[in-house]
Coordinates of N, CA and C in Angstrom, one line a residue:
L30 N 1.3 -1.1 -0.1 CA 0.0 -0.2 0.2 C 0.9 1.2 0.1
W31 N 2.1 1.6 0.8 CA 2.6 2.8 1.0 C 3.7 2.7 -0.3
D32 N 3.9 1.7 -0.5 CA 4.6 1.8 -2.1 C 3.9 2.4 -3.5
R33 N 2.5 2.0 -3.4 CA 1.3 1.9 -4.5 C 1.5 3.7 -3.9
L34 N 1.2 4.3 -2.5 CA 1.1 5.5 -2.9 C 2.0 6.6 -2.9
E35 N 3.0 6.1 -3.0 CA 4.5 6.7 -2.5 C 4.7 7.1 -4.6
R36 N 4.0 5.8 -5.2 CA 3.5 6.3 -6.3 C 3.2 7.0 -7.5
G37 N 2.3 7.6 -6.2 CA 0.8 8.3 -6.8 C -0.3 7.6 -7.2
E38 N -0.2 6.1 -7.2 CA -0.9 5.3 -7.9 C -2.2 5.4 -6.5
T39 N -3.3 4.7 -7.0 CA -4.9 4.8 -6.7 C -5.0 3.4 -5.5
P40 N -5.3 3.0 -4.6 CA -4.9 1.6 -4.0 C -6.0 1.1 -4.1
T41 N -6.3 0.0 -4.7 CA -7.5 -0.9 -4.8 C -7.9 -1.3 -3.6
D42 N -9.0 -1.5 -3.8 CA -10.2 -1.5 -2.9 C -10.1 -2.8 -1.3
E43 N -9.6 -3.9 -1.6 CA -8.6 -4.7 -0.7 C -7.8 -3.8 -0.2
E44 N -6.6 -3.3 -0.9 CA -5.5 -2.5 0.3 C -6.2 -1.5 0.7
R45 N -7.1 -0.8 0.8 CA -8.0 0.2 1.2 C -8.9 -0.4 3.1
A46 N -9.3 -1.5 2.5 CA -10.0 -2.3 3.4 C -9.4 -3.1 4.1
D47 N -7.9 -3.2 3.5 CA -6.8 -3.9 5.0 C -6.7 -2.3 5.9
A48 N -6.1 -1.6 5.5 CA -5.8 -0.6 5.8 C -6.8 0.1 7.3
W49 N -8.0 0.0 6.7 CA -8.7 0.2 7.7 C -9.5 -0.8 8.5
L50 N -9.3 -1.9 7.9 CA -9.7 -2.7 9.5 C -7.9 -3.0 10.1
S51 N -6.6 -3.1 9.5 CA -5.8 -2.7 10.5 C -6.0 -1.5 11.6
R52 N -6.2 -0.5 11.3 CA -6.4 0.6 11.9 C -7.5 0.5 13.2
T53 N -9.1 0.0 12.8 CA -9.4 -0.5 13.5 C -9.5 -1.3 14.5
H54 N -8.6 -3.1 14.4 CA -8.1 -3.4 15.0 C -7.2 -3.0 16.1
A55 N -6.2 -1.8 15.7 CA -5.4 -1.5 16.5 C -5.6 -0.9 17.6
F56 N -7.1 -0.2 17.3 CA -8.2 0.9 18.0 C -8.3 -0.3 19.7
Q57 N -9.2 -0.8 19.0 CA -10.1 -2.3 19.4 C -8.8 -3.1 20.8
T58 N -7.7 -3.3 20.1 CA -7.1 -4.4 21.5 C -6.4 -3.2 22.2
S59 N -5.9 -2.2 21.8 CA -5.4 -1.2 22.5 C -6.4 -1.3 23.3
R60 N -7.6 -1.0 23.4 CA -8.9 -0.6 24.5 C -8.9 -1.8 24.8
R61 N -8.5 -3.2 24.9 CA -8.4 -4.2 25.6 C -7.3 -4.5 26.5
V62 N -6.5 -4.4 25.6 CA -5.1 -4.2 26.2 C -5.2 -3.3 27.7
V63 N -5.4 -2.0 27.5 CA -5.6 -1.0 28.6 C -6.4 -1.3 30.0
G64 N -7.9 -1.9 29.1 CA -8.5 -2.3 30.2 C -8.0 -3.7 31.1
L65 N -7.2 -4.4 30.3 CA -7.2 -5.8 31.0 C -5.8 -5.7 32.3
L66 N -5.3 -4.6 32.1 CA -3.9 -3.6 32.5 C -4.8 -3.1 33.9
Y67 N -6.0 -2.2 33.7 CA -6.3 -1.7 34.7 C -7.4 -3.0 35.9
D68 N -7.6 -3.7 35.3 CA -8.8 -4.6 35.9 C -7.0 -5.4 36.6
T69 N -6.2 -5.8 36.1 CA -5.2 -6.4 37.1 C -4.6 -6.0 38.3
V70 N -4.7 -4.0 37.7 CA -3.9 -3.8 39.0 C -4.8 -3.2 40.1
G71 N -5.9 -3.4 39.3 CA -7.0 -2.9 40.1 C -7.3 -1.3 41.3
G72 N -7.1 -1.8 42.3 CA -7.8 -0.1 43.0 C -6.4 0.5 42.5
N73 N -5.1 -0.1 43.1 CA -3.9 1.0 42.3 C -3.9 1.9 41.3
A74 N -4.8 1.5 40.2 CA -4.5 2.3 39.2 C -5.4 3.7 39.1
I75 N -6.3 3.7 40.5 CA -7.8 5.0 41.0 C -6.9 5.4 42.1
Y76 N -6.1 5.1 43.0 CA -5.5 5.4 44.2 C -4.1 5.7 44.1
T77 N -3.5 5.4 43.1 CA -1.7 5.7 43.6 C -1.7 6.9 42.2
R78 N -1.1 7.8 42.9 CA -0.8 8.2 42.0 C 0.2 8.1 40.6
R79 N 1.1 7.5 41.2 CA 2.1 7.3 40.0 C 1.7 6.3 38.7
S80 N 0.4 5.4 39.0 CA -0.4 4.7 37.9 C -0.8 5.7 37.2
P81 N -0.5 5.4 35.5 CA -1.0 6.3 34.2 C -2.5 5.6 33.8
L82 N -2.5 4.4 34.6 CA -4.0 3.6 33.9 C -5.0 4.1 34.2
D83 N -5.4 5.1 34.7 CA -6.9 5.7 34.7 C -6.6 6.2 33.8
R84 N -6.1 7.5 33.3 CA -5.7 8.6 32.6 C -5.2 7.5 31.1
N85 N -5.1 6.8 31.1 CA -4.6 5.7 29.8 C -6.1 5.1 29.3
L86 N -6.6 4.6 30.7 CA -8.5 4.5 30.4 C -9.2 4.7 29.8
R87 N -9.5 6.1 30.2 CA -10.1 7.3 29.4 C -9.9 7.8 28.5
D88 N -8.7 7.7 28.1 CA -8.0 8.3 26.4 C -8.6 7.2 25.7
I89 N -8.0 6.0 26.0 CA -8.6 5.1 24.8 C -9.5 5.0 24.8
Q90 N -10.4 5.0 25.6 CA -11.9 5.0 25.7 C -12.4 6.2 24.3
T91 N -11.7 7.3 24.8 CA -12.0 8.3 24.1 C -11.6 8.1 22.4
A92 N -10.2 8.2 22.8 CA -10.0 7.4 21.2 C -10.6 6.3 20.5
C93 N -11.7 5.2 21.1 CA -11.7 4.4 20.3 C -13.6 5.2 19.5
Q94 N -13.9 6.1 20.0 CA -15.1 7.0 19.6 C -14.7 7.9 18.5
H95 N -13.8 8.1 17.7 CA -12.8 8.8 16.7 C -13.6 7.9 15.9
I96 N -13.7 8.1 14.7 CA -14.9 7.3 13.3 C -13.5 6.5 13.0
L97 N -12.5 6.4 13.0 CA -11.5 5.3 12.6 C -11.5 4.2 13.4
G98 N -11.1 4.4 14.6 CA -11.7 3.5 15.8 C -13.0 2.5 16.0
Q99 N -14.1 3.2 15.5 CA -15.3 2.8 15.6 C -16.0 1.3 15.1
T100 N -15.8 0.5 15.9 CA -15.9 -1.3 15.5 C -17.4 -0.7 14.0
K101 N -18.1 0.0 14.1 CA -19.5 0.1 13.5 C -18.9 0.4 11.7
M102 N -17.3 1.1 11.4 CA -17.2 0.8 10.5 C -16.5 -0.2 9.7
L103 N -16.4 -1.0 10.3 CA -16.0 -2.7 9.7 C -16.9 -2.9 8.7
E104 N -18.3 -2.1 9.0 CA -19.0 -3.2 7.6 C -18.6 -2.1 6.5
E105 N -18.0 -0.9 6.0 CA -17.7 -0.5 5.4 C -16.1 -0.6 5.0
A106 N -15.1 -1.2 5.5 CA -14.3 -2.6 4.8 C -14.6 -3.5 4.4
G107 N -15.9 -4.3 4.8 CA -16.3 -5.6 4.3 C -17.0 -5.0 3.0
G108 N -17.9 -3.9 3.3 CA -18.2 -3.6 2.0 C -17.6 -3.3 1.1
L109 N -16.4 -3.1 0.9 CA -14.6 -3.0 -0.1 C -14.8 -4.1 -0.1
L110 N -14.4 -5.1 0.4 CA -13.7 -6.2 0.3 C -14.8 -7.7 -0.1
L111 N -15.9 -6.8 -0.2 CA -17.8 -7.6 -1.2 C -18.1 -6.9 -2.7
G112 N -17.2 -5.8 -2.7 CA -17.5 -4.7 -4.3 C -18.4 -4.2 -4.1
D113 N -19.0 -3.8 -2.3 CA -20.0 -2.9 -2.5 C -19.7 -2.3 -1.1
G114 N -19.3 -1.4 -1.1 CA -19.0 -0.2 -0.1 C -17.7 0.9 -0.1
G115 N -17.3 1.4 0.8 CA -16.1 2.6 0.4 C -17.0 3.5 -0.2
E116 N -18.2 4.1 0.7 CA -19.0 5.2 0.2 C -18.8 6.6 1.3
H117 N -18.5 5.9 2.5 CA -17.6 7.0 3.4 C -16.3 8.1 3.0
P118 N -16.6 9.3 3.2 CA -15.3 9.9 2.8 C -14.4 9.6 3.5
L119 N -13.8 8.8 4.5 CA -12.6 8.6 4.8 C -12.3 7.0 4.6
M120 N -12.7 6.8 3.8 CA -12.9 5.1 3.1 C -12.3 5.3 1.9

């Protein structure tokens, strides 16, 4: 994908879908990882000033609300792979 873009070429629908799926996966996996860490640390995540996990949890929850991280956008990527999608301007 990167090489194609550097050459000024338009990515294929499959490449566009793959990039979108990869981004969404990264957002959602990050949210799960931070949530697991938060649960593991327990109350220390809230009551210990040295723990950044409380802030990290809020930040990743907020980031997952961005259009790039929302799971509902998986439909758009699926549509691209099935030849009927990509209508979203960011797609």
